[in-house]
Short mmCIF file of C-alpha atoms and ligand atoms in Angstrom, two decimals:
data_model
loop_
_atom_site.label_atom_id
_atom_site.label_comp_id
_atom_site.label_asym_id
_atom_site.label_seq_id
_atom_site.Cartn_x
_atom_site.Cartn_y
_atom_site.Cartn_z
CA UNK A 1 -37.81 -5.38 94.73
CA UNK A 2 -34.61 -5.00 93.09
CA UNK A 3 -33.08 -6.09 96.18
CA UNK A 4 -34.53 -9.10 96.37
CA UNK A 5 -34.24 -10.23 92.93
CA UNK A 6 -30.59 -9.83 93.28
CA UNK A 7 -30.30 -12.04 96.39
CA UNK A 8 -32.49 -14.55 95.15
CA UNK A 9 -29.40 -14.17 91.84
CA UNK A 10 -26.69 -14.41 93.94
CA UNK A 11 -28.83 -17.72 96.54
CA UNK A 12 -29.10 -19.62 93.25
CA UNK A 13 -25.19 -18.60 91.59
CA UNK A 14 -24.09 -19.92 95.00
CA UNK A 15 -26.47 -23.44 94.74
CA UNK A 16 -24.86 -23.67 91.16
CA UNK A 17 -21.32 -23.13 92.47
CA UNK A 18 -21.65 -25.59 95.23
CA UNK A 19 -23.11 -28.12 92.95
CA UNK A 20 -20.38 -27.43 90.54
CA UNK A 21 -17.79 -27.55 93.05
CA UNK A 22 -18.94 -30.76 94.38
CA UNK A 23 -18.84 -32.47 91.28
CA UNK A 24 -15.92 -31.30 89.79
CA UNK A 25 -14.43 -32.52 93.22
CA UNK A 26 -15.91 -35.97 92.56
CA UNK A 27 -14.18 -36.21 89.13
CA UNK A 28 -10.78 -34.94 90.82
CA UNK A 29 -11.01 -38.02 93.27
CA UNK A 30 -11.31 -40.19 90.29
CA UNK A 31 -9.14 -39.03 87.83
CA UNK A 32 -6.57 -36.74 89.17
CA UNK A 33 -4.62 -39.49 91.21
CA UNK A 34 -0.71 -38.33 92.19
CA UNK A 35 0.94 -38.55 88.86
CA UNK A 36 4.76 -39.80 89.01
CA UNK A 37 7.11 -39.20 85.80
CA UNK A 38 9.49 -42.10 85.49
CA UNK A 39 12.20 -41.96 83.01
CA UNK A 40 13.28 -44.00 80.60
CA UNK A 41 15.99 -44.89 77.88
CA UNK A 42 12.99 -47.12 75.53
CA UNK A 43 15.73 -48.98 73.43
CA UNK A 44 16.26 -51.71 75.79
CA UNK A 45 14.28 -54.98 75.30
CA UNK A 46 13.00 -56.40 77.29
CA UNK A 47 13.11 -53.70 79.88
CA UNK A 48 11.52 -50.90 78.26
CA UNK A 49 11.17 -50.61 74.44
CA UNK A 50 8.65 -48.81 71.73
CA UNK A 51 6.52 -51.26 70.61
CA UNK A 52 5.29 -50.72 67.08
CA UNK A 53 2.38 -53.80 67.30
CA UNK A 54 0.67 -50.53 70.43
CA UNK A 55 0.64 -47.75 68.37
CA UNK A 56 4.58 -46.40 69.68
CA UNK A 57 3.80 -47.19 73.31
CA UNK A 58 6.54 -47.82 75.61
CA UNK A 59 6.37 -51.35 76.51
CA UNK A 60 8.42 -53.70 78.74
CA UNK A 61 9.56 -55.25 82.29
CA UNK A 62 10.51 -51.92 84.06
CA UNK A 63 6.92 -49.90 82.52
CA UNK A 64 5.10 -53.34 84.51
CA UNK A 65 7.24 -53.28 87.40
CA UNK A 66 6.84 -49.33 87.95
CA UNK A 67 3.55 -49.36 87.54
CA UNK A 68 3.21 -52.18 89.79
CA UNK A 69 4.36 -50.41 92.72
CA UNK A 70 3.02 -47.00 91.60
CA UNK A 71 -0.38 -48.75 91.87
CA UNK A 72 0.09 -50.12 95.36
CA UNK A 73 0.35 -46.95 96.81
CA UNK A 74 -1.94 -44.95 95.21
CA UNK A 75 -0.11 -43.16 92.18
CA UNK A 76 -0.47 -43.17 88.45
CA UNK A 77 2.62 -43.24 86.43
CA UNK A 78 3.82 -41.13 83.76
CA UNK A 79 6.26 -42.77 81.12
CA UNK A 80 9.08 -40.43 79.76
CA UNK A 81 11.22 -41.48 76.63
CA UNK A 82 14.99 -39.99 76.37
CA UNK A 83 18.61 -41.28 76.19
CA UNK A 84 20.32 -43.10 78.57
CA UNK A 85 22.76 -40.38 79.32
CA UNK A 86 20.32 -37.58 80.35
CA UNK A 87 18.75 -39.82 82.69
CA UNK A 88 20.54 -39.17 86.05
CA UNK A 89 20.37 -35.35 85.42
CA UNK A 90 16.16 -35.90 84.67
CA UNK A 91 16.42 -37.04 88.87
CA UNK A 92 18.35 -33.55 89.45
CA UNK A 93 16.58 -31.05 87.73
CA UNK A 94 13.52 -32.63 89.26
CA UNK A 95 12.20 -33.18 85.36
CA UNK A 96 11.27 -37.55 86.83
CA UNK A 97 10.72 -38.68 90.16
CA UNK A 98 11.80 -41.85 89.30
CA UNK A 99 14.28 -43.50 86.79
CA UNK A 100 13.55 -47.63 85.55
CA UNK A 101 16.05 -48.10 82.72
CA UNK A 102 17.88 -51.37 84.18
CA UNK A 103 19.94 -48.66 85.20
CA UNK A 104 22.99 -50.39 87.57
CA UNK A 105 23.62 -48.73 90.66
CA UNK A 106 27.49 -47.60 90.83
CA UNK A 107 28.88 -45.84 93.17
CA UNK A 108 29.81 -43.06 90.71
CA UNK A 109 25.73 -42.62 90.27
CA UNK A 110 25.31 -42.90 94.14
CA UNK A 111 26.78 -39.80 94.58
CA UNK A 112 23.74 -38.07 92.31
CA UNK A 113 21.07 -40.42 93.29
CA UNK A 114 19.17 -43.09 95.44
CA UNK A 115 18.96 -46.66 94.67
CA UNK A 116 16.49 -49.33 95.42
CA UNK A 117 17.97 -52.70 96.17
CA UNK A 118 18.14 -54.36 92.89
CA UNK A 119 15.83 -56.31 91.09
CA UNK A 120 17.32 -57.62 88.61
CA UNK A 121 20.74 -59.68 87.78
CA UNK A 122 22.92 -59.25 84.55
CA UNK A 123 26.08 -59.90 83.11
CA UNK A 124 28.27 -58.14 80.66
CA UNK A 125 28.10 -59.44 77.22
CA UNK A 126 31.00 -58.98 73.95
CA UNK A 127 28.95 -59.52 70.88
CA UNK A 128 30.05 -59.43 66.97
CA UNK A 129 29.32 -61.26 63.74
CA UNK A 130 29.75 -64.81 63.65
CA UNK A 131 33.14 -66.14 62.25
CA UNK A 132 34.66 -62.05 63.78
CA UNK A 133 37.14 -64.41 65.78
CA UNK A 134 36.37 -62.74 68.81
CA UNK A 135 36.05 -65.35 71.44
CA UNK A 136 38.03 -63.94 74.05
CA UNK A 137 37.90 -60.52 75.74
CA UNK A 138 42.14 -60.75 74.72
CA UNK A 139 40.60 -60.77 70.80
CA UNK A 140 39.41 -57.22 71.49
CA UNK A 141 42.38 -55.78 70.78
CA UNK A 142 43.00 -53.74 68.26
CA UNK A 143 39.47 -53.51 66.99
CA UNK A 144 36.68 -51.13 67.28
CA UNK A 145 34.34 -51.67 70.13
CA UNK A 146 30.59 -50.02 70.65
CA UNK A 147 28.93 -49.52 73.69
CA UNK A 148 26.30 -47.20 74.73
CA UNK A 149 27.07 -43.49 75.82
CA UNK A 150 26.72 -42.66 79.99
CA UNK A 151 26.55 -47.06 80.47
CA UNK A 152 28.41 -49.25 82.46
CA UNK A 153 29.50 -51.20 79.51
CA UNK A 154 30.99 -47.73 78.22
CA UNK A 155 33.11 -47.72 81.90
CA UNK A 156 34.05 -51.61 81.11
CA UNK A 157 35.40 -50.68 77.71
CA UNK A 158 37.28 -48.06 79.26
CA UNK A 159 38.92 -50.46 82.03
CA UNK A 160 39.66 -53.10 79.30
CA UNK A 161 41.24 -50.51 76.91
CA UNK A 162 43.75 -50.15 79.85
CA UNK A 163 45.39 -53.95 79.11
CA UNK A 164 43.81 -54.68 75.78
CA UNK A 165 43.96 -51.29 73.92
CA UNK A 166 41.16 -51.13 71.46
CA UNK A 167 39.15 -48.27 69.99
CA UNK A 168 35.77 -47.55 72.09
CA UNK A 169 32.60 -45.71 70.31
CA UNK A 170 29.96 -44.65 71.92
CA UNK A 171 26.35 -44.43 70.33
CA UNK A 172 23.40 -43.14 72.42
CA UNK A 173 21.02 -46.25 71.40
CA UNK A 174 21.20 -49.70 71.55
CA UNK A 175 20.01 -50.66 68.30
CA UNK A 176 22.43 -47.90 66.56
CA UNK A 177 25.08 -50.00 67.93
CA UNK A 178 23.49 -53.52 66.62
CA UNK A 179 23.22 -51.56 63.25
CA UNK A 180 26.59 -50.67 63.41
CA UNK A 181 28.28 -54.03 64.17
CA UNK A 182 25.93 -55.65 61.01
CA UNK A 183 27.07 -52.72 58.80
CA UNK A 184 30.47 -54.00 59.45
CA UNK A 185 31.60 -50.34 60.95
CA UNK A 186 32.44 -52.42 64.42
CA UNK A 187 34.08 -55.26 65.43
CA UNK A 188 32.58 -55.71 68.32
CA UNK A 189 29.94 -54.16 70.90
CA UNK A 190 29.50 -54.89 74.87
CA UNK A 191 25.92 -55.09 76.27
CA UNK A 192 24.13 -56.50 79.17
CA UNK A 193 23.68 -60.66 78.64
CA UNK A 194 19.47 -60.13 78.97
CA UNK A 195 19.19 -57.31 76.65
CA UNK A 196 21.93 -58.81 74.02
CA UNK A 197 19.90 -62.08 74.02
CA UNK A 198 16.98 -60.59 72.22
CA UNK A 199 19.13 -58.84 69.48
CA UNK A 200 20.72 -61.88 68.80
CA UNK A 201 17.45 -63.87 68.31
CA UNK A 202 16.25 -61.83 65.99
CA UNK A 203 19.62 -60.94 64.14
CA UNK A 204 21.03 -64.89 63.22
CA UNK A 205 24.57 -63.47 61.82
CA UNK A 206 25.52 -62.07 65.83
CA UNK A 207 26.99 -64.10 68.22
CA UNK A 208 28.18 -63.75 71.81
CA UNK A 209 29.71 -64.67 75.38
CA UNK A 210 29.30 -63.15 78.57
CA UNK A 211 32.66 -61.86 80.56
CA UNK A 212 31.24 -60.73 84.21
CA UNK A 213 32.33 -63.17 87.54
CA UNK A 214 30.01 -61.70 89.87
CA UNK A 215 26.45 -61.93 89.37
CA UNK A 216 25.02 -58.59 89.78
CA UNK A 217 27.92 -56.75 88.22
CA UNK A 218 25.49 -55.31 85.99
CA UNK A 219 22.16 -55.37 87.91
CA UNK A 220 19.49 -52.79 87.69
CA UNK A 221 18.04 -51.05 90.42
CA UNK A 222 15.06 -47.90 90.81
CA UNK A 223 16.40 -44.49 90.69
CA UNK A 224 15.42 -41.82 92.39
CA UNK A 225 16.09 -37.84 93.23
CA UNK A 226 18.94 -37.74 96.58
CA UNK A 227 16.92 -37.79 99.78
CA UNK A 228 13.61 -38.54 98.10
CA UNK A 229 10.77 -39.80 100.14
CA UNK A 230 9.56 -42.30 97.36
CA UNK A 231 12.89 -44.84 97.72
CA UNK A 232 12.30 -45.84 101.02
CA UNK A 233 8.36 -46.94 100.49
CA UNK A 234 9.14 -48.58 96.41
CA UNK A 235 11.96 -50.54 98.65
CA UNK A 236 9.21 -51.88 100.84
CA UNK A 237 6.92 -53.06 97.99
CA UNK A 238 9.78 -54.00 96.05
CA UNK A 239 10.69 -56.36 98.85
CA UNK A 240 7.00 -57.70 99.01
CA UNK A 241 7.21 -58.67 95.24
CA UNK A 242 10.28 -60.48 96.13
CA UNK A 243 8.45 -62.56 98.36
CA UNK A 244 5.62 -63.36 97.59
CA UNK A 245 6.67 -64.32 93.97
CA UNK A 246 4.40 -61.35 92.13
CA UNK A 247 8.22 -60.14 90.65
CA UNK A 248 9.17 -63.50 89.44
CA UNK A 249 6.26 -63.63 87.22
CA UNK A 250 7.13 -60.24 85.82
CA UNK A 251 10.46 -61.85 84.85
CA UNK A 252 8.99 -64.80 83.22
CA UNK A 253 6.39 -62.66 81.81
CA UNK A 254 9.41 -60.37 79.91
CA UNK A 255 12.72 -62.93 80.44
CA UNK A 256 10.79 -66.33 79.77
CA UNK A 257 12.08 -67.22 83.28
CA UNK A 258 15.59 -66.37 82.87
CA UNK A 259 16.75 -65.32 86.40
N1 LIG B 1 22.87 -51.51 83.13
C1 LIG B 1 23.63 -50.62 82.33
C2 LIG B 1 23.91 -49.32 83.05
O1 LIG B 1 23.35 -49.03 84.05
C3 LIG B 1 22.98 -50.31 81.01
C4 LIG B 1 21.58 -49.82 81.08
C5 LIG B 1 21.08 -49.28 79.74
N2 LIG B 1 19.66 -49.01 79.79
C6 LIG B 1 18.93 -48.58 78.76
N3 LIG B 1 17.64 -48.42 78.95
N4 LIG B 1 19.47 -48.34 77.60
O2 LIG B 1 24.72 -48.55 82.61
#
């Protein structure tokens, strides 16, 4: 009798653990979907910024544009906030699979990380107050120019300083160096023409010009760890976007149509 009651335990433990097995591998199908961290550096507008209006969320062209492709094939996408200098070591230590920050691919960073093709176009951009009498990259000289730590405006500084000595400093944010320039503490700061735009909309007493000949100088293009198996297929459905006009509304969407 014992016997029997204890099969007839263990027959209906083992109907209970099926049917909770099942299920619970139902929900799993739903919800657990391939996660993918991308990294970020949010203090970029319009490519990725914290917008206050969403409760803090992180907000922009590159969060739409990842999670664009993410979606296509089959992954949800995990949005990580840090500065713009930790980002290519995030892709080494394996901490992101992926890096949208309109991060320019340079040859320097090729030799850490794969690049997409690029997906955007930029240009360098010198701005300061209005009346500075800086309207010439030759009027740098002498004065005290920001740029953001680990960016390619930080290299341009660098190259400039070479014929046009000037003092360079580096701030980890963008709007630290916006602050800086109103606050009088620099002369002058260099930032990417799309991003720079915004700031000086909303800040009437900057002013700017743009320096760069060739186009994509400072374009940005997907990151990704060395050898990793995700660059080849966001290429792909980067390339469909391009043609069949799904990224062009993204950049209207975020740019108002400025190519
Ligand atoms: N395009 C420049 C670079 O790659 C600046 C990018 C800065 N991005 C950012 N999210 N703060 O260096």
């Amino acid at each position: 009798m014992k016997k029997v009651i204890i099969l007839l335990a263990v027959a209906m433990m083992s109907v209970g653990m099926l049917a909770a097995c099942s299920s619970s591998e139902n929900t799993s199908k739903a919800a657990d979907k391939k996660v993918l961290v991308m990294a970020t550096s949010a203090d970029y507008p319009p490519f990725e910024y914290v917008d206050t209006n969403q409760g803090g969320k992180i907000v922009g062209f590159d969060i739409d544009l990842a999670n664009a492709i993410a979606t296509k094939l089959g992954y949800k996408l995990k949005v990580k906030d840090m500065d713009f200098s930790g980002l290519i070591e995030s892709l080494k230590s394996g901490q992101a699979d992926l890096v949208l920050a309109g991060m320019t691919p340079t040859p320097k960073r090729k030799q850490n990380v794969d690049f997409s093709d690029i997906y955007y176009t930029a240009k360098y951009m010198i701005i300061s107050k209005k009346g500075s009498g800086i309207n010439t990259v030759q009027d740098l000289k002498g004065k005290t120019v920001g740029v953001q730590l680990g960016s390619i405006q930080e290299t341009k500084a660098k190259d400039l300083n070479k014929t046009i000595p000037m003092k360079i400093e580096d701030r980890n944010r963008i709007p630290d160096l916006i602050e800086e320039l109103k606050a009088g503490r620099f002369d002058a700061a260099i930032i990417e023409d799309s991003v720079a735009k915004g700031f000086l909309e909303k800040n009437k007493q900057l002013t700017g010009f743009t320096i760069s000949d060739k186009a994509d100088e400072a374009g940005s293009a997907i990151a990704f760890p060395k050898n990793s198996s995700l660059t080849a297929k966001f290429n792909d459905e980067l390339k469909k976007m391009k043609e069949d006009g799904e990224l062009q509304k993204l950049i209207v969407k975020w740019f108002g149509g400025m190519k």
